[in-house]
C-alpha positions as a Python dict, from the first residue, in 0.01 Angstrom:
ca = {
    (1, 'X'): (0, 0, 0),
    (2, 'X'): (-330, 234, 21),
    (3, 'X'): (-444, 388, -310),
    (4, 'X'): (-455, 730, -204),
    (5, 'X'): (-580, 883, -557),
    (6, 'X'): (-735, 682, -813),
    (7, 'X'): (-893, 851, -1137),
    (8, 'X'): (-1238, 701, -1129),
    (9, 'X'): (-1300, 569, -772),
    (10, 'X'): (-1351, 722, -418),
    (11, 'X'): (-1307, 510, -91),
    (12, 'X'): (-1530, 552, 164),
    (13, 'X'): (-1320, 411, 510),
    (14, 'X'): (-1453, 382, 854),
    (15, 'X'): (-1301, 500, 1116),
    (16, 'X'): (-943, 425, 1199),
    (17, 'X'): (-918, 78, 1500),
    (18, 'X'): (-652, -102, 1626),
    (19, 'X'): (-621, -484, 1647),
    (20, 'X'): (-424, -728, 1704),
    (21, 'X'): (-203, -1039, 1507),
    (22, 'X'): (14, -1272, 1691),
    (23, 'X'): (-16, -1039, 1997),
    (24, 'X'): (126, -742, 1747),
    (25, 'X'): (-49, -418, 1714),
    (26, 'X'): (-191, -311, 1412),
    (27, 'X'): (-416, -62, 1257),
    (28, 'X'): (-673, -81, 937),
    (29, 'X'): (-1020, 65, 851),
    (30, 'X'): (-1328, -101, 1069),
    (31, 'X'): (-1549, -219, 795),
    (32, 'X'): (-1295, -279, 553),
    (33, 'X'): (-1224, -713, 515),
    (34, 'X'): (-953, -815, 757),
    (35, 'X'): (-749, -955, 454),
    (36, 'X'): (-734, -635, 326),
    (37, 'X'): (-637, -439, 647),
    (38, 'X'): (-320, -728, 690),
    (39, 'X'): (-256, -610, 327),
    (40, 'X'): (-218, -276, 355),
    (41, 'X'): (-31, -371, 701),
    (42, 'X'): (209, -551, 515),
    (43, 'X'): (109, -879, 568),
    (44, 'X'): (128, -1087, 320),
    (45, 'X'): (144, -1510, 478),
    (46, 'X'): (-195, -1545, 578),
    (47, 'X'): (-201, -1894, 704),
    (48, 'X'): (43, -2224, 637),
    (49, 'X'): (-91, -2528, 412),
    (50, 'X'): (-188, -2874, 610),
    (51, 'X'): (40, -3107, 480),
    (52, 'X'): (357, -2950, 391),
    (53, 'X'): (322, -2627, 563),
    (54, 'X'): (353, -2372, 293),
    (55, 'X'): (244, -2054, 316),
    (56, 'X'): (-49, -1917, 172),
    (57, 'X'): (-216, -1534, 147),
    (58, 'X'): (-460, -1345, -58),
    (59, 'X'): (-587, -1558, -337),
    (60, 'X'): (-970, -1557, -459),
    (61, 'X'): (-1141, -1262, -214),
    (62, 'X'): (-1518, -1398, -238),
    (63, 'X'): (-1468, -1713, 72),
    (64, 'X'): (-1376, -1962, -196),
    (65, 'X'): (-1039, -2123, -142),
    (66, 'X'): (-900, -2202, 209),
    (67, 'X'): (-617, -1977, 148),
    (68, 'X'): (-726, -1719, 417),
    (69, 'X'): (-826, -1886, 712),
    (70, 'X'): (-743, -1766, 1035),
    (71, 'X'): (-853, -1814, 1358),
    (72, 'X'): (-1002, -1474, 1496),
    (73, 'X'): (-1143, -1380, 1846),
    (74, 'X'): (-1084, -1728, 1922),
    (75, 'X'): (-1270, -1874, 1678),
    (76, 'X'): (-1093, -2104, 1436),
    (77, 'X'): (-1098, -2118, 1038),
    (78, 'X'): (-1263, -1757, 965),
    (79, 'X'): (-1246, -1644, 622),
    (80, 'X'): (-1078, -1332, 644),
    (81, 'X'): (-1123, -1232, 299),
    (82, 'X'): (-1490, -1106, 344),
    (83, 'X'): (-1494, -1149, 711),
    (84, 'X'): (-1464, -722, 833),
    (85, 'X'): (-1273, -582, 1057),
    (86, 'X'): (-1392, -474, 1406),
    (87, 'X'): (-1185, -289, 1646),
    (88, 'X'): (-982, -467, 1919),
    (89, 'X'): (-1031, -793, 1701),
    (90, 'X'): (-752, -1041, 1771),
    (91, 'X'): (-642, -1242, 1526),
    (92, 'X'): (-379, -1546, 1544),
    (93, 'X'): (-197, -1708, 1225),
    (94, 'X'): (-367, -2090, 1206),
    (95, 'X'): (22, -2292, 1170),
    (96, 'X'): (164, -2623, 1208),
    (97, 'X'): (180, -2960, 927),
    (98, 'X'): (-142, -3146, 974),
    (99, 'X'): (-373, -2912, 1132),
    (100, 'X'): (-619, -2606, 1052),
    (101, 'X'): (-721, -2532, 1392),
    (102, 'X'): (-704, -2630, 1767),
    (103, 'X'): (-1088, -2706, 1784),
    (104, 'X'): (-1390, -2614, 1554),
    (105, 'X'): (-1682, -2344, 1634),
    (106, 'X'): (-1998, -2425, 1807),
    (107, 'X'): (-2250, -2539, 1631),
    (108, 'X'): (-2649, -2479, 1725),
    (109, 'X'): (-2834, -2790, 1835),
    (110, 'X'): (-3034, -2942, 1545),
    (111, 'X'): (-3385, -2877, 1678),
    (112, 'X'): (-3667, -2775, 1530),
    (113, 'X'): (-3698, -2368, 1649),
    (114, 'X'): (-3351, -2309, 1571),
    (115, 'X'): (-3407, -2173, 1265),
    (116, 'X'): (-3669, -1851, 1194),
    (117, 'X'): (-3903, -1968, 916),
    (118, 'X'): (-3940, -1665, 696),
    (119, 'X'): (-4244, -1822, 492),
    (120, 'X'): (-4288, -1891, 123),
    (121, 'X'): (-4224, -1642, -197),
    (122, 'X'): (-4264, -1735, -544),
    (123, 'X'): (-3888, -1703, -606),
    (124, 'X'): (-3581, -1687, -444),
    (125, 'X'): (-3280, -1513, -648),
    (126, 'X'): (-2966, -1636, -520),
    (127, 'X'): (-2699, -1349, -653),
    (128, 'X'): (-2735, -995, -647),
    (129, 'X'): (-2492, -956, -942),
    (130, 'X'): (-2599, -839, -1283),
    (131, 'X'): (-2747, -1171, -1372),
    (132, 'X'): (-3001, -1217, -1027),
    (133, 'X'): (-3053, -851, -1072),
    (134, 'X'): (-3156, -882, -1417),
    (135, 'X'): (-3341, -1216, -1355),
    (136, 'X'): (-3541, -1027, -1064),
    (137, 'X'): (-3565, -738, -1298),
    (138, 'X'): (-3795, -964, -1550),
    (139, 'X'): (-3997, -1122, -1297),
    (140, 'X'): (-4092, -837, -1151),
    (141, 'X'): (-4238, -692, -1476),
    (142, 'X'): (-4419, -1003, -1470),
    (143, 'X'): (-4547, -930, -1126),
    (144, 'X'): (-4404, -1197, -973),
    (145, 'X'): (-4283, -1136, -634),
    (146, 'X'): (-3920, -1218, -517),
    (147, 'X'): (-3636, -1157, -316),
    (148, 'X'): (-3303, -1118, -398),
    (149, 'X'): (-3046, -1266, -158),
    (150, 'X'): (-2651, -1252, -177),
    (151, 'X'): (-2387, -1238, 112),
    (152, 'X'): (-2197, -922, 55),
    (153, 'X'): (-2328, -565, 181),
    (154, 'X'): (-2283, -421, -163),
    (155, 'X'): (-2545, -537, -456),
    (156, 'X'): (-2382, -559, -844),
    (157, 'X'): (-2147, -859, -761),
    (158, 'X'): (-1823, -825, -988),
    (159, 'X'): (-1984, -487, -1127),
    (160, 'X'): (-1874, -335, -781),
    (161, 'X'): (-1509, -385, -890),
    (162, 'X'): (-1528, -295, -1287),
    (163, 'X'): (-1410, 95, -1328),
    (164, 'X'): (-1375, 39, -1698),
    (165, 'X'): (-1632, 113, -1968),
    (166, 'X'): (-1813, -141, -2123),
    (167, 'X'): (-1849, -235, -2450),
    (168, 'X'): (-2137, -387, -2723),
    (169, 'X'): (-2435, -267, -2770),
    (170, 'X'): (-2648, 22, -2561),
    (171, 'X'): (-2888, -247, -2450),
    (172, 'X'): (-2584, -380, -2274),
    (173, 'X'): (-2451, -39, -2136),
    (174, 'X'): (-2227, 31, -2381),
    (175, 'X'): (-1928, 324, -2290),
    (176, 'X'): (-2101, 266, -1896),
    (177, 'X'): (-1887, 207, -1637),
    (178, 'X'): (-1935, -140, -1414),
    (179, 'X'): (-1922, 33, -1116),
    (180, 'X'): (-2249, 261, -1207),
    (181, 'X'): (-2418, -28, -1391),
    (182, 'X'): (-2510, -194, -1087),
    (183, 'X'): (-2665, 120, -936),
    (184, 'X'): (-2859, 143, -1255),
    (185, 'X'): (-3026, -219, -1252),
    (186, 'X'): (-3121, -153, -900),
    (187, 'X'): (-3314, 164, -997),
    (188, 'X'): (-3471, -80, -1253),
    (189, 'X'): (-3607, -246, -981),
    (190, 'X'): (-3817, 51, -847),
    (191, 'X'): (-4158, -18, -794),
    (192, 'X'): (-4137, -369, -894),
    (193, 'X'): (-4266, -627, -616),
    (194, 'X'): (-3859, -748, -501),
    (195, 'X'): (-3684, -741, -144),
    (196, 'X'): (-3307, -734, -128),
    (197, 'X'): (-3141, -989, 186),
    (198, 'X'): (-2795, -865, 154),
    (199, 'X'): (-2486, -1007, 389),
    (200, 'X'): (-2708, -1367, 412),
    (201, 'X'): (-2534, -1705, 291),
    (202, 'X'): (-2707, -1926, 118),
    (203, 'X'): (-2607, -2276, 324),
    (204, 'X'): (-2826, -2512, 131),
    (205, 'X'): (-3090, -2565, -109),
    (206, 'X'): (-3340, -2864, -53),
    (207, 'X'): (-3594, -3055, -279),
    (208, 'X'): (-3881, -2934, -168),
    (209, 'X'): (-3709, -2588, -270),
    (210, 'X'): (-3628, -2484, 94),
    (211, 'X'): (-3355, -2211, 113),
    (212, 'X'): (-3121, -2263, 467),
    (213, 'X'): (-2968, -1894, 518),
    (214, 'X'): (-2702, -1762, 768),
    (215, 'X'): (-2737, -1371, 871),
    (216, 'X'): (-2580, -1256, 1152),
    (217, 'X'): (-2540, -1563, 1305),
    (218, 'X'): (-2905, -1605, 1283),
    (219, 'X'): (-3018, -1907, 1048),
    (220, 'X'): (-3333, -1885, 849),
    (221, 'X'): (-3529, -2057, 644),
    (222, 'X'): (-3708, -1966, 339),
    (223, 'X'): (-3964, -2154, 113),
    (224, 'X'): (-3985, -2087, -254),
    (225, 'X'): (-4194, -2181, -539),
    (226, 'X'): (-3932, -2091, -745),
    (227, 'X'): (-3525, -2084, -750),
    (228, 'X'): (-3328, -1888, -979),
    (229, 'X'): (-2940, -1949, -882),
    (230, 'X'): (-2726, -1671, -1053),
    (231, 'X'): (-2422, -1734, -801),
    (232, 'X'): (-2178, -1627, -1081),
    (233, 'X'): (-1798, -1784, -1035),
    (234, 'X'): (-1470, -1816, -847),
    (235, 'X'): (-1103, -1803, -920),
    (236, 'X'): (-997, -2076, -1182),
    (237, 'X'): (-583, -2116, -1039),
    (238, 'X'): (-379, -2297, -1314),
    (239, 'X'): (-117, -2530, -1189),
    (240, 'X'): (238, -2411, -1223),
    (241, 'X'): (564, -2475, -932),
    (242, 'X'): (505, -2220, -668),
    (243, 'X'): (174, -2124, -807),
    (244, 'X'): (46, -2096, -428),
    (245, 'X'): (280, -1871, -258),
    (246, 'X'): (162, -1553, -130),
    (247, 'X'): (195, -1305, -401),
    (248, 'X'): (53, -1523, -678),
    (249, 'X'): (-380, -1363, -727),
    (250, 'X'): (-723, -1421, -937),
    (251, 'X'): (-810, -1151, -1140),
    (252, 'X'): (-1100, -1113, -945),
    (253, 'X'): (-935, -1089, -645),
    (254, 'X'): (-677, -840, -752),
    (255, 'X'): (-985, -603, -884),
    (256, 'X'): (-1158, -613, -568),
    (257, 'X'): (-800, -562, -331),
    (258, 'X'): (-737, -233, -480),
    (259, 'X'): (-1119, -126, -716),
    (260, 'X'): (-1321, -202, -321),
    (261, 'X'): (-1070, -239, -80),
    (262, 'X'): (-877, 62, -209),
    (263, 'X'): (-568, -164, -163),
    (264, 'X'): (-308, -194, -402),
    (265, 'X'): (-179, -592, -408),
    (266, 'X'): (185, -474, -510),
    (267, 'X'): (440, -225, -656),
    (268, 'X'): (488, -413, -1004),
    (269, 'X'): (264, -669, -1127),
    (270, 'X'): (338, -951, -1440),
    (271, 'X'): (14, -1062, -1604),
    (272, 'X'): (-94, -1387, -1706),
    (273, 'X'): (-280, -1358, -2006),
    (274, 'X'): (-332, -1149, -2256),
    (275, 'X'): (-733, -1212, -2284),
    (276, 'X'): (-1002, -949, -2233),
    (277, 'X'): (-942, -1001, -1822),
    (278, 'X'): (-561, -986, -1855),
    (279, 'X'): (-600, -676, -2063),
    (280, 'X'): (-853, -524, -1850),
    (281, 'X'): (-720, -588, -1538),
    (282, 'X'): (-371, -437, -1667),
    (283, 'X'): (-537, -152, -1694),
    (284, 'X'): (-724, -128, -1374),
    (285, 'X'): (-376, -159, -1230),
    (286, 'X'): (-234, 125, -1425),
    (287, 'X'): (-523, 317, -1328),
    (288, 'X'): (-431, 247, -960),
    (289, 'X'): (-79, 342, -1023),
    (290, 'X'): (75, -3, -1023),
    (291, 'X'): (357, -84, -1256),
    (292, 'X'): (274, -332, -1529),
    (293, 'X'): (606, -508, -1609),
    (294, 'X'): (460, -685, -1882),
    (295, 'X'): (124, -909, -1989),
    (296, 'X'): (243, -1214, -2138),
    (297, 'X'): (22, -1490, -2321),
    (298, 'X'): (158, -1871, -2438),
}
């Protein structure tokens, strides 16, 4: 299920590890999500629903939904979707009616030094896609100072996954590619006063404007005079019988599977809506040299 050629994109993969799954052996890219390495394995039944034990596999890709959770290195309920893969990882399928895992992950004591205080800045951006990007690109040419914080690796949020040109006017990069205009608002951001805290979660934001953040299993905290929260959005599913079985994906989560994870999420795809995303996504899927069967709208 790897995209071996694709017209406009090049995967960069780490280095070949083994891990395991319900004591099997299996092999995917260290780096890559461990969603998308159990994809390209094959694996499609990622975990079993609570109450009526259904199956469930890749659905929204951004730790949204609970569709992904699996307990890994013996910790229960990880979010395999953007959790990546490490080599010799061992991973276990979370199943049974009535329960998500045998016991829950340690949690810190709740005293005062066990967060780092990273001290005040006049604002906090919470997003690094084209909107926190944009809003940090403004205040910066104001000279206000800020930092930019989002928890993936890779700045431009849904940008990264968007290998189609877009379209309007030039002062919205008109015939530019998403993937390269993310790269360009970051080199808008040269010599402006911003800092970029990528891979850190946003846990909370308090009323006296107190940011709680999780890197590395490190918590922070982080005062600001000012909050800007550009946190874009997630998968909307619409209701229909069987609507939750493995097989059945976002549009978002699709793009990123096979635009970032260089994974294609099947051999012939139906769409669900003819709108600007239907039609764009068809594409993206033709591009990656999956079969559209057909795009239907109501």
């Amino acid at each position: 299920m790897r995209i071996e050629q694709h017209p406009i994109l090049r995967f960069e993969k780490g280095p070949l590890v083994q891990f395991q799954l319900d004591g099997r052996t299996l092999e995917g890219h260290e780096g890559e999500t461990i969603a998308a390495a159990l994809h390209a394995a094959g694996v499609r039944v990622l975990r079993h629903s609570i109450k009526l034990g259904r199956p469930r596999g890749f659905f929204c890709a951004i730790g949204r939904c609970s569709s992904c959770l699996m307990t890994v290195d013996g910790v229960p309920n990880v979010m395999t979707c953007i959790t990546p893969l490490k080599r010799g990882m061992r991973i276990e399928t979370q199943k049974g009616k009535g329960v998500i895992a045998d016991q829950e992950p340690p949690l810190p004591e709740p005293d005062a030094d066990y967060a780092r205080d990273l001290g005040r800045i006049p604002l906090a951006v919470v997003g690094a896609g084209p909107a926190g990007l944009s809003a940090a690109i403004a205040a910066g040419g104001l000279g206000i100072e800020s930092v930019v914080i989002d928890e993936n690796e890779r700045r431009g949020g849904q940008l990264i996954k968007q290998t189609h040109m877009f379209f309007g006017s030039k002062e919205h990069y008109a015939r530019v590619r998403g993937v390269d205009i993310g790269d360009r608002l970051f080199d808008e951001l040269s010599g402006r006063p911003v800092s970029m805290m990528k891979g850190t979660t946003v846990l909370g934001l308090y009323p006296d404007r107190v940011l709680a953040l999780l890197r590395k299993g490190t918590y922070h905290r982080l005062s600001a005079d000012a909050v800007i929260l550009a946190t874009g959005a997630s998968e909307n599913m619409l209701a229909f019988e069987n609507c939750d079985l493995p097989g059945v994906y976002g549009a978002g989560a699709v793009q990123t599977l096979m635009n970032v994870d260089g994974v294609a999420p099947g051999r012939r795809v139906l769409m669900v809506g003819a709108g600007n995303i239907g039609l764009i996504v068809s594409y993206q899927l033709l591009q990656a040299g999956v079969e559209v069967a057909a795009v239907i709208e109501g």
